[in-house]
Amino acid sequence: MGSLTEVGIDHRLHPRVNSADPVAPRPRPTAPPHLLRDEADAIATATALAAELARGAQLRDREGLLPLDELDRYSQSGLWSILVPKAYGGPGLSHATLARALAIVASGDPAVAQISQNHIAIVDLIDLDGTEAQKKMVFGWSLAGLRFGNAFSEFGTKSVGEFRTRVTFEGDEAVVSGEKFYTTGALLAHIVPIVAVGPEGVYLVFADRETPGLSVTNDWSGFGQRTTASGSVRLDAVRVPRERAVLLRDTSVHPSVQGPVSQIIQAAIDAGIARAAIDETIRFVRTQSRPWIDSGKETAGEDPYTIQAIGDLKIRLHAAEALLDIAGRAIDRGYAEASLDSVTEATIRTAEAKVLTTQIAIEATNRLFELAGTRSVLAANGLDRHWRNARVHTLHDPVRWKFFHVGNWYLNGTHPPRHPWN
């Protein structure tokens, strides 16, 4: 594929990742997004969007182009508000439907899908922990098409659950200071939710992207999921109205499906990466690969070992997708009536799904090259992006601990920890 000019893209209008050039806040939508009617509408919308995203995914990855127009179309699709309850004007669809839809979007471009992951999880979190006024505020923003980024994780702390960012309260204002990294989507968001420690516990503070003192740096340099805008955020005495500071409940005391919701979103994206890699393998074998000399076959698709390998990949993908559905339904039950047992069931089912989606994402993106052959590694094909995306995204939470918590539950009846990373 040729240069940006040759393919009709003006790089001045399409900022690159990890560029020193500033990226202005995105304009707010002038019209509300599509409101999903039901599960069938959600799946049809995701399918059409995935096809559109796939057409430019290779170019965006290769050139490091931020998906500005694509993200606008995605957040206007209605999928970002899929979990907004019906009582507040949203579709109120199930977590099983969410997992299916998000996996489909990720099969088109997992980087674009990842940008939405924190927004979707925050919608659920506010329904679980927000006051009535805060729910109306946040759900209203989502239904109006405003995108939430994130300012959660930090460098240099002992663990992912430790935060140095602080919030204090001065009259009717919340004041936040600190530094964040892995801030997926913040660069292209309208609102940046910030995790900060305050006088009563941990808060989620919602600041407009253009708020004075809030700066987003486009410095994400990961070799995969390159166009997620997962850079850094600096907070210098950022002031917002006090009602925008949501006090989060301690999930170790109050059982909540907050963790499984976050995890099923991650798992769905991994499933989408696997699906795209397997489809790409089949396409390449059918159209470009040569049969191995010892097979005696006329086409690569007749090679019995290739046939067996494709069957194995498809079976394992379908098993992972089935566990995603089971996990989604378990989350639905824990969401409707939270208890220690219902939250544990949701956590275990989601951990099981996360193990399989991680394994098939890594395996499918590895086997792509083995089955498609040497020709598949040519840079012009851009197939390495599938492996790079899988390798980076599956690092979000280590599956070795999923095995431990699942086994400890079945063997010893030990409830797994309750936090967003489990």
CSV table of C-alpha atoms in Angstrom, one decimal:
chain,number,residue,atom,x,y,z
A,1,MET,CA,0.0,0.0,0.0
A,2,GLY,CA,1.3,3.5,-0.9
A,3,SER,CA,1.8,6.7,1.1
A,4,LEU,CA,-1.0,8.6,2.9
A,5,THR,CA,-1.2,11.0,-0.1
A,6,GLU,CA,-1.6,8.1,-2.5
A,7,VAL,CA,-4.5,6.6,-0.5
A,8,GLY,CA,-6.2,9.9,-0.3
A,9,ILE,CA,-5.5,10.8,3.4
A,10,ASP,CA,-4.2,14.1,4.5
A,11,HIS,CA,-2.0,13.5,7.5
A,12,ARG,CA,-2.6,17.0,8.8
A,13,LEU,CA,-6.2,16.1,9.4
A,14,HIS,CA,-5.4,12.7,10.9
A,15,PRO,CA,-3.0,13.0,13.9
A,16,ARG,CA,-0.6,10.1,14.6
A,17,VAL,CA,-0.1,8.3,17.8
A,18,ASN,CA,2.9,9.2,20.0
A,19,SER,CA,3.3,12.5,18.2
A,20,ALA,CA,4.4,15.8,19.8
A,21,ASP,CA,1.7,17.6,17.9
A,22,PRO,CA,-1.2,18.6,20.2
A,23,VAL,CA,-4.6,17.0,19.6
A,24,ALA,CA,-7.5,19.4,20.2
A,25,PRO,CA,-10.5,18.2,22.1
A,26,ARG,CA,-13.1,16.6,19.9
A,27,PRO,CA,-16.2,18.6,19.1
A,28,ARG,CA,-19.3,17.5,20.9
A,29,PRO,CA,-22.0,15.8,18.9
A,30,THR,CA,-24.7,18.0,17.5
A,31,ALA,CA,-27.3,15.2,17.4
A,32,PRO,CA,-28.0,12.3,19.8
A,33,PRO,CA,-26.8,8.8,18.9
A,34,HIS,CA,-28.9,6.0,17.6
A,35,LEU,CA,-30.9,4.4,20.5
A,36,LEU,CA,-30.7,0.6,20.2
A,37,ARG,CA,-34.1,-1.1,20.2
A,38,ASP,CA,-33.2,-4.6,21.2
A,39,GLU,CA,-30.5,-7.3,21.0
A,40,ALA,CA,-31.0,-7.9,17.3
A,41,ASP,CA,-30.5,-4.2,16.6
A,42,ALA,CA,-27.3,-4.1,18.7
A,43,ILE,CA,-25.9,-7.1,16.8
A,44,ALA,CA,-26.8,-5.7,13.4
A,45,THR,CA,-25.4,-2.3,14.3
A,46,ALA,CA,-22.1,-3.9,15.6
A,47,THR,CA,-21.8,-6.1,12.4
A,48,ALA,CA,-22.2,-3.1,10.1
A,49,LEU,CA,-19.8,-1.0,12.1
A,50,ALA,CA,-17.2,-3.8,12.2
A,51,ALA,CA,-17.2,-4.1,8.4
A,52,GLU,CA,-16.6,-0.4,8.1
A,53,LEU,CA,-13.8,-0.4,10.7
A,54,ALA,CA,-12.1,-3.3,9.1
A,55,ARG,CA,-11.6,-1.4,5.8
A,56,GLY,CA,-9.1,1.0,7.3
A,57,ALA,CA,-7.7,-0.9,10.2
A,58,GLN,CA,-4.5,-2.0,8.5
A,59,LEU,CA,-3.7,1.6,7.3
A,60,ARG,CA,-4.4,3.1,10.7
A,61,ASP,CA,-2.2,0.6,12.4
A,62,ARG,CA,0.6,0.9,9.9
A,63,GLU,CA,0.6,4.7,9.9
A,64,GLY,CA,-0.4,5.2,13.5
A,65,LEU,CA,-3.4,7.3,12.6
A,66,LEU,CA,-5.8,8.1,15.3
A,67,PRO,CA,-9.3,6.9,14.4
A,68,LEU,CA,-11.1,10.2,14.7
A,69,ASP,CA,-14.0,9.8,12.2
A,70,GLU,CA,-14.3,6.1,13.0
A,71,LEU,CA,-14.6,6.8,16.7
A,72,ASP,CA,-17.3,9.5,16.1
A,73,ARG,CA,-19.3,7.0,14.1
A,74,TYR,CA,-18.8,4.3,16.7
A,75,SER,CA,-20.0,6.5,19.6
A,76,GLN,CA,-23.0,7.6,17.5
A,77,SER,CA,-24.0,4.0,16.8
A,78,GLY,CA,-25.7,3.7,20.2
A,79,LEU,CA,-23.4,0.9,21.4
A,80,TRP,CA,-21.7,3.1,24.0
A,81,SER,CA,-25.0,3.4,25.8
A,82,ILE,CA,-26.0,-0.3,25.5
A,83,LEU,CA,-26.1,-0.7,29.3
A,84,VAL,CA,-27.9,2.5,30.2
A,85,PRO,CA,-31.0,1.3,32.1
A,86,LYS,CA,-34.4,1.7,30.5
A,87,ALA,CA,-35.6,3.7,33.5
A,88,TYR,CA,-33.2,6.4,32.4
A,89,GLY,CA,-34.0,6.3,28.7
A,90,GLY,CA,-31.5,3.8,27.6
A,91,PRO,CA,-31.9,0.4,25.9
A,92,GLY,CA,-30.9,-1.5,29.1
A,93,LEU,CA,-29.6,-4.5,27.2
A,94,SER,CA,-27.9,-7.5,28.8
A,95,HIS,CA,-24.3,-8.1,29.5
A,96,ALA,CA,-24.4,-11.1,27.3
A,97,THR,CA,-25.5,-8.9,24.4
A,98,LEU,CA,-22.8,-6.4,25.3
A,99,ALA,CA,-20.1,-9.2,25.0
A,100,ARG,CA,-21.4,-10.4,21.7
A,101,ALA,CA,-21.6,-6.9,20.2
A,102,LEU,CA,-18.2,-5.8,21.5
A,103,ALA,CA,-16.5,-8.9,20.2
A,104,ILE,CA,-18.0,-8.1,16.7
A,105,VAL,CA,-16.8,-4.5,16.8
A,106,ALA,CA,-13.3,-5.7,17.9
A,107,SER,CA,-13.2,-8.1,15.0
A,108,GLY,CA,-13.2,-5.0,12.8
A,109,ASP,CA,-10.7,-3.0,14.7
A,110,PRO,CA,-9.8,-3.9,18.3
A,111,ALA,CA,-8.1,-0.6,18.9
A,112,VAL,CA,-11.3,1.3,18.3
A,113,ALA,CA,-13.3,-1.2,20.4
A,114,GLN,CA,-10.8,-0.7,23.3
A,115,ILE,CA,-11.4,3.0,23.3
A,116,SER,CA,-15.0,2.3,24.4
A,117,GLN,CA,-14.2,-0.2,27.2
A,118,ASN,CA,-13.9,2.3,30.1
A,119,HIS,CA,-17.0,4.3,29.0
A,120,ILE,CA,-19.1,1.1,29.0
A,121,ALA,CA,-17.8,-0.1,32.3
A,122,ILE,CA,-18.4,3.4,33.9
A,123,VAL,CA,-22.0,3.4,32.9
A,124,ASP,CA,-22.5,0.2,34.9
A,125,LEU,CA,-20.4,1.5,37.8
A,126,ILE,CA,-22.5,4.7,38.1
A,127,ASP,CA,-25.7,2.6,38.2
A,128,LEU,CA,-24.2,0.6,41.0
A,129,ASP,CA,-22.6,3.4,43.1
A,130,GLY,CA,-24.0,6.7,42.0
A,131,THR,CA,-26.7,8.8,43.6
A,132,GLU,CA,-29.9,9.4,41.8
A,133,ALA,CA,-28.7,12.8,40.6
A,134,GLN,CA,-25.4,11.4,39.5
A,135,LYS,CA,-27.1,8.6,37.5
A,136,LYS,CA,-29.3,11.1,35.6
A,137,MET,CA,-26.2,13.3,34.9
A,138,VAL,CA,-23.9,10.5,33.6
A,139,PHE,CA,-26.6,8.6,31.7
A,140,GLY,CA,-27.7,11.8,30.2
A,141,TRP,CA,-24.2,12.5,28.9
A,142,SER,CA,-23.9,9.0,27.4
A,143,LEU,CA,-27.3,9.2,25.7
A,144,ALA,CA,-26.3,12.6,24.3
A,145,GLY,CA,-23.3,11.0,22.6
A,146,LEU,CA,-20.6,12.3,24.9
A,147,ARG,CA,-17.6,9.9,25.2
A,148,PHE,CA,-15.9,9.1,28.5
A,149,GLY,CA,-12.1,8.3,28.5
A,150,ASN,CA,-10.3,7.4,31.6
A,151,ALA,CA,-7.7,8.5,34.1
A,152,PHE,CA,-7.3,5.5,36.3
A,153,SER,CA,-3.9,3.7,36.3
A,154,GLU,CA,-0.7,5.2,37.5
A,155,PHE,CA,3.0,4.6,37.1
A,156,GLY,CA,5.3,3.9,40.0
A,157,THR,CA,2.8,2.6,42.5
A,158,LYS,CA,3.2,-0.7,44.3
A,159,SER,CA,0.2,-2.3,42.5
A,160,VAL,CA,-2.5,-1.5,40.0
A,161,GLY,CA,-4.9,-0.8,42.8
A,162,GLU,CA,-2.8,1.9,44.5
A,163,PHE,CA,-3.5,5.6,43.7
A,164,ARG,CA,-1.5,8.7,44.5
A,165,THR,CA,-3.9,11.1,42.8
A,166,ARG,CA,-5.9,13.0,45.4
A,167,VAL,CA,-9.2,14.9,45.5
A,168,THR,CA,-10.1,17.5,48.0
A,169,PHE,CA,-13.3,19.5,48.4
A,170,GLU,CA,-13.5,23.2,48.7
A,171,GLY,CA,-17.0,24.5,49.0
A,172,ASP,CA,-19.0,23.4,46.0
A,173,GLU,CA,-15.9,22.2,44.1
A,174,ALA,CA,-13.9,19.0,43.9
A,175,VAL,CA,-10.2,19.7,43.3
A,176,VAL,CA,-8.0,16.9,41.7
A,177,SER,CA,-4.2,16.6,41.3
A,178,GLY,CA,-2.1,13.8,40.1
A,179,GLU,CA,-0.7,12.0,37.1
A,180,LYS,CA,-2.1,9.0,35.2
A,181,PHE,CA,-1.0,6.6,32.4
A,182,TYR,CA,-2.7,4.0,30.2
A,183,THR,CA,-5.5,6.6,29.9
A,184,THR,CA,-7.2,4.8,27.0
A,185,GLY,CA,-9.5,7.2,25.1
A,186,ALA,CA,-8.9,10.3,27.2
A,187,LEU,CA,-7.2,12.1,24.3
A,188,LEU,CA,-10.4,11.8,22.2
A,189,ALA,CA,-13.0,11.9,25.0
A,190,HIS,CA,-15.4,14.7,25.8
A,191,ILE,CA,-15.3,13.8,29.5
A,192,VAL,CA,-12.4,12.3,31.5
A,193,PRO,CA,-13.4,10.3,34.6
A,194,ILE,CA,-10.6,10.3,37.1
A,195,VAL,CA,-9.9,7.8,40.0
A,196,ALA,CA,-8.7,9.7,43.0
A,197,VAL,CA,-8.4,9.2,46.8
A,198,GLY,CA,-10.4,11.6,49.0
A,199,PRO,CA,-11.5,12.1,52.6
A,200,GLU,CA,-14.0,9.2,52.6
A,201,GLY,CA,-12.4,6.7,50.2
A,202,VAL,CA,-12.0,6.4,46.4
A,203,TYR,CA,-13.8,8.7,44.1
A,204,LEU,CA,-14.6,8.8,40.4
A,205,VAL,CA,-14.4,12.4,39.4
A,206,PHE,CA,-15.8,13.5,36.0
A,207,ALA,CA,-13.9,16.4,34.3
A,208,ASP,CA,-14.6,17.9,30.9
A,209,ARG,CA,-11.7,17.3,28.5
A,210,GLU,CA,-11.0,21.0,28.2
A,211,THR,CA,-11.1,21.8,31.9
A,212,PRO,CA,-8.1,24.0,33.0
A,213,GLY,CA,-5.3,22.0,34.6
A,214,LEU,CA,-6.2,18.8,32.7
A,215,SER,CA,-3.7,18.0,30.0
A,216,VAL,CA,-3.6,14.8,27.9
A,217,THR,CA,-0.4,13.8,26.2
A,218,ASN,CA,-0.4,11.7,23.1
A,219,ASP,CA,2.5,9.4,24.2
A,220,TRP,CA,1.2,5.9,23.9
A,221,SER,CA,4.0,3.8,22.2
A,222,GLY,CA,2.8,0.2,22.6
A,223,PHE,CA,3.6,-2.1,19.7
A,224,GLY,CA,0.0,-3.3,19.6
A,225,GLN,CA,-3.3,-1.6,20.0
A,226,ARG,CA,-1.4,1.3,18.6
A,227,THR,CA,-4.3,3.6,17.9
A,228,THR,CA,-6.1,3.5,21.2
A,229,ALA,CA,-4.8,6.9,22.3
A,230,SER,CA,-3.7,5.3,25.6
A,231,GLY,CA,-1.3,8.0,26.6
A,232,SER,CA,-1.1,10.0,29.8
A,233,VAL,CA,-3.0,12.6,31.8
A,234,ARG,CA,-1.7,15.3,34.1
A,235,LEU,CA,-4.0,16.9,36.7
A,236,ASP,CA,-3.0,20.2,38.1
A,237,ALA,CA,-5.6,21.4,40.6
A,238,VAL,CA,-8.4,20.4,38.2
A,239,ARG,CA,-11.7,21.9,39.5
A,240,VAL,CA,-15.1,20.5,38.8
A,241,PRO,CA,-18.5,20.8,40.5
A,242,ARG,CA,-18.7,18.7,43.7
A,243,GLU,CA,-21.6,16.6,42.4
A,244,ARG,CA,-19.3,15.2,39.7
A,245,ALA,CA,-17.3,13.3,42.4
A,246,VAL,CA,-18.9,9.9,42.8
A,247,LEU,CA,-17.9,8.1,46.0
A,248,LEU,CA,-17.2,4.4,45.1
A,249,ARG,CA,-18.3,1.6,47.4
A,250,ASP,CA,-15.6,-0.8,48.7
A,251,THR,CA,-16.4,-4.0,46.8
A,252,SER,CA,-14.5,-6.0,49.4
A,253,VAL,CA,-17.3,-5.1,51.8
A,254,HIS,CA,-20.2,-4.6,49.4
A,255,PRO,CA,-20.3,-7.4,46.8
A,256,SER,CA,-20.6,-5.9,43.3
A,257,VAL,CA,-20.2,-7.1,39.7
A,258,GLN,CA,-18.0,-4.2,38.9
A,259,GLY,CA,-15.0,-6.5,38.4
A,260,PRO,CA,-16.7,-9.1,36.1
A,261,VAL,CA,-18.2,-6.2,34.0
A,262,SER,CA,-14.7,-4.8,33.4
A,263,GLN,CA,-13.3,-8.3,32.7
A,264,ILE,CA,-16.0,-9.4,30.3
A,265,ILE,CA,-15.3,-6.3,28.2
A,266,GLN,CA,-11.7,-7.2,28.0
A,267,ALA,CA,-12.5,-10.8,27.2
A,268,ALA,CA,-14.9,-9.8,24.4
A,269,ILE,CA,-12.2,-7.7,22.7
A,270,ASP,CA,-9.8,-10.6,22.8
A,271,ALA,CA,-12.5,-12.9,21.3
A,272,GLY,CA,-12.9,-10.3,18.5
A,273,ILE,CA,-9.1,-10.3,17.8
A,274,ALA,CA,-9.2,-14.1,17.6
A,275,ARG,CA,-12.2,-14.1,15.2
A,276,ALA,CA,-10.5,-11.6,12.9
A,277,ALA,CA,-7.3,-13.6,12.9
A,278,ILE,CA,-9.0,-16.9,12.1
A,279,ASP,CA,-11.1,-15.3,9.3
A,280,GLU,CA,-7.9,-13.7,7.9
A,281,THR,CA,-6.1,-17.1,8.0
A,282,ILE,CA,-9.0,-18.8,6.1
A,283,ARG,CA,-9.0,-16.0,3.5
A,284,PHE,CA,-5.3,-16.1,2.9
A,285,VAL,CA,-5.1,-19.9,2.7
A,286,ARG,CA,-7.9,-19.9,0.2
A,287,THR,CA,-6.5,-17.1,-2.0
A,288,GLN,CA,-2.8,-16.9,-1.6
A,289,SER,CA,-1.1,-19.8,0.1
A,290,ARG,CA,0.5,-22.7,-1.7
A,291,PRO,CA,0.0,-26.3,-0.8
A,292,TRP,CA,3.0,-27.9,0.9
A,293,ILE,CA,5.0,-30.1,-1.5
A,294,ASP,CA,4.4,-33.3,0.5
A,295,SER,CA,0.7,-33.0,0.6
A,296,GLY,CA,0.1,-33.9,-3.1
A,297,LYS,CA,-2.8,-31.5,-3.1
A,298,GLU,CA,-3.7,-28.9,-5.7
A,299,THR,CA,-4.6,-26.1,-3.2
A,300,ALA,CA,-3.5,-25.1,0.3
A,301,GLY,CA,-7.1,-25.5,1.5
A,302,GLU,CA,-7.0,-29.2,0.8
A,303,ASP,CA,-4.0,-29.8,3.0
A,304,PRO,CA,-5.3,-32.2,5.7
A,305,TYR,CA,-3.2,-30.7,8.5
A,306,THR,CA,-4.3,-27.2,7.6
A,307,ILE,CA,-7.9,-28.4,7.6
A,308,GLN,CA,-7.4,-30.0,11.1
A,309,ALA,CA,-5.8,-26.8,12.4
A,310,ILE,CA,-8.7,-24.6,11.2
A,311,GLY,CA,-11.2,-26.9,12.8
A,312,ASP,CA,-9.3,-26.8,16.1
A,313,LEU,CA,-9.2,-23.0,16.0
A,314,LYS,CA,-12.8,-22.6,15.2
A,315,ILE,CA,-13.9,-25.0,18.0
A,316,ARG,CA,-11.8,-23.2,20.6
A,317,LEU,CA,-13.2,-19.8,19.4
A,318,HIS,CA,-16.7,-21.1,19.7
A,319,ALA,CA,-16.0,-22.5,23.2
A,320,ALA,CA,-14.7,-19.1,24.3
A,321,GLU,CA,-17.7,-17.3,22.8
A,322,ALA,CA,-20.0,-19.7,24.6
A,323,LEU,CA,-18.3,-19.0,27.9
A,324,LEU,CA,-18.6,-15.3,27.2
A,325,ASP,CA,-22.4,-15.7,26.9
A,326,ILE,CA,-22.5,-17.8,30.1
A,327,ALA,CA,-20.5,-15.2,31.9
A,328,GLY,CA,-22.7,-12.4,30.6
A,329,ARG,CA,-25.8,-14.1,31.9
A,330,ALA,CA,-24.2,-14.7,35.3
A,331,ILE,CA,-23.3,-11.0,35.4
A,332,ASP,CA,-26.9,-10.1,34.6
A,333,ARG,CA,-28.0,-12.1,37.7
A,334,GLY,CA,-25.4,-10.6,40.0
A,335,TYR,CA,-26.3,-7.1,38.6
A,336,ALA,CA,-30.0,-7.6,39.3
A,337,GLU,CA,-29.5,-9.0,42.8
A,338,ALA,CA,-26.0,-8.7,44.2
A,339,SER,CA,-24.9,-11.1,46.9
A,340,LEU,CA,-21.7,-12.9,47.8
A,341,ASP,CA,-22.8,-16.0,45.9
A,342,SER,CA,-24.1,-14.2,42.8
A,343,VAL,CA,-21.1,-12.0,42.5
A,344,THR,CA,-18.7,-15.0,43.0
A,345,GLU,CA,-20.6,-16.9,40.2
A,346,ALA,CA,-20.2,-13.9,37.9
A,347,THR,CA,-16.5,-13.6,38.8
A,348,ILE,CA,-15.7,-17.3,38.2
A,349,ARG,CA,-17.7,-17.5,35.0
A,350,THR,CA,-16.0,-14.4,33.6
A,351,ALA,CA,-12.6,-15.6,34.7
A,352,GLU,CA,-13.2,-18.9,32.8
A,353,ALA,CA,-14.2,-16.9,29.7
A,354,LYS,CA,-11.2,-14.6,30.0
A,355,VAL,CA,-8.8,-17.7,30.1
A,356,LEU,CA,-10.2,-19.1,26.9
A,357,THR,CA,-10.4,-15.7,25.0
A,358,THR,CA,-6.8,-15.0,25.9
A,359,GLN,CA,-5.7,-18.4,24.8
A,360,ILE,CA,-7.5,-18.4,21.5
A,361,ALA,CA,-6.4,-14.8,20.7
A,362,ILE,CA,-2.7,-15.7,21.2
A,363,GLU,CA,-3.0,-19.1,19.5
A,364,ALA,CA,-5.0,-17.9,16.5
A,365,THR,CA,-2.7,-14.9,15.8
A,366,ASN,CA,0.3,-17.3,16.1
A,367,ARG,CA,-1.1,-20.0,13.8
A,368,LEU,CA,-2.1,-17.5,11.2
A,369,PHE,CA,1.5,-17.3,9.9
A,370,GLU,CA,2.1,-21.0,10.3
A,371,LEU,CA,-0.9,-21.9,8.2
A,372,ALA,CA,-0.8,-19.1,5.7
A,373,GLY,CA,2.9,-19.6,5.0
A,374,THR,CA,5.9,-17.4,4.4
A,375,ARG,CA,4.0,-15.1,2.0
A,376,SER,CA,1.8,-14.0,4.9
A,377,VAL,CA,4.7,-12.2,6.7
A,378,LEU,CA,5.2,-9.6,3.9
A,379,ALA,CA,4.7,-6.1,5.3
A,380,ALA,CA,2.2,-5.2,2.6
A,381,ASN,CA,-0.3,-7.7,4.1
A,382,GLY,CA,-0.2,-6.1,7.6
A,383,LEU,CA,-1.1,-9.4,9.3
A,384,ASP,CA,1.3,-8.9,12.1
A,385,ARG,CA,-1.1,-6.4,13.6
A,386,HIS,CA,-3.3,-9.2,14.8
A,387,TRP,CA,-0.6,-10.8,16.8
A,388,ARG,CA,0.6,-7.5,18.2
A,389,ASN,CA,-2.9,-6.5,19.2
A,390,ALA,CA,-3.5,-9.9,20.9
A,391,ARG,CA,-0.2,-9.8,22.7
A,392,VAL,CA,-0.8,-6.3,24.1
A,393,HIS,CA,-4.5,-6.4,24.9
A,394,THR,CA,-4.3,-9.8,26.7
A,395,LEU,CA,-1.8,-8.3,29.1
A,396,HIS,CA,-4.5,-6.3,30.9
A,397,ASP,CA,-5.0,-8.9,33.6
A,398,PRO,CA,-2.8,-12.1,34.0
A,399,VAL,CA,-4.7,-15.3,33.3
A,400,ARG,CA,-2.4,-17.3,35.5
A,401,TRP,CA,-4.3,-15.7,38.4
A,402,LYS,CA,-7.6,-16.6,36.8
A,403,PHE,CA,-6.6,-20.3,36.9
A,404,PHE,CA,-5.7,-19.9,40.6
A,405,HIS,CA,-9.0,-18.2,41.7
A,406,VAL,CA,-11.1,-20.6,39.6
A,407,GLY,CA,-9.3,-23.7,41.0
A,408,ASN,CA,-9.4,-22.3,44.6
A,409,TRP,CA,-13.1,-21.8,44.3
A,410,TYR,CA,-13.9,-25.3,43.0
A,411,LEU,CA,-11.4,-27.1,45.3
A,412,ASN,CA,-11.6,-25.1,48.5
A,413,GLY,CA,-14.7,-23.0,48.2
A,414,THR,CA,-12.6,-19.8,48.5
A,415,HIS,CA,-14.4,-16.8,47.1
A,416,PRO,CA,-12.2,-14.8,44.6
A,417,PRO,CA,-11.2,-11.2,45.4
A,418,ARG,CA,-13.6,-8.5,44.4
A,419,HIS,CA,-11.9,-5.7,42.4
A,420,PRO,CA,-11.9,-4.4,38.8
A,421,TRP,CA,-8.9,-6.6,37.8
A,422,ASN,CA,-10.4,-9.9,38.7
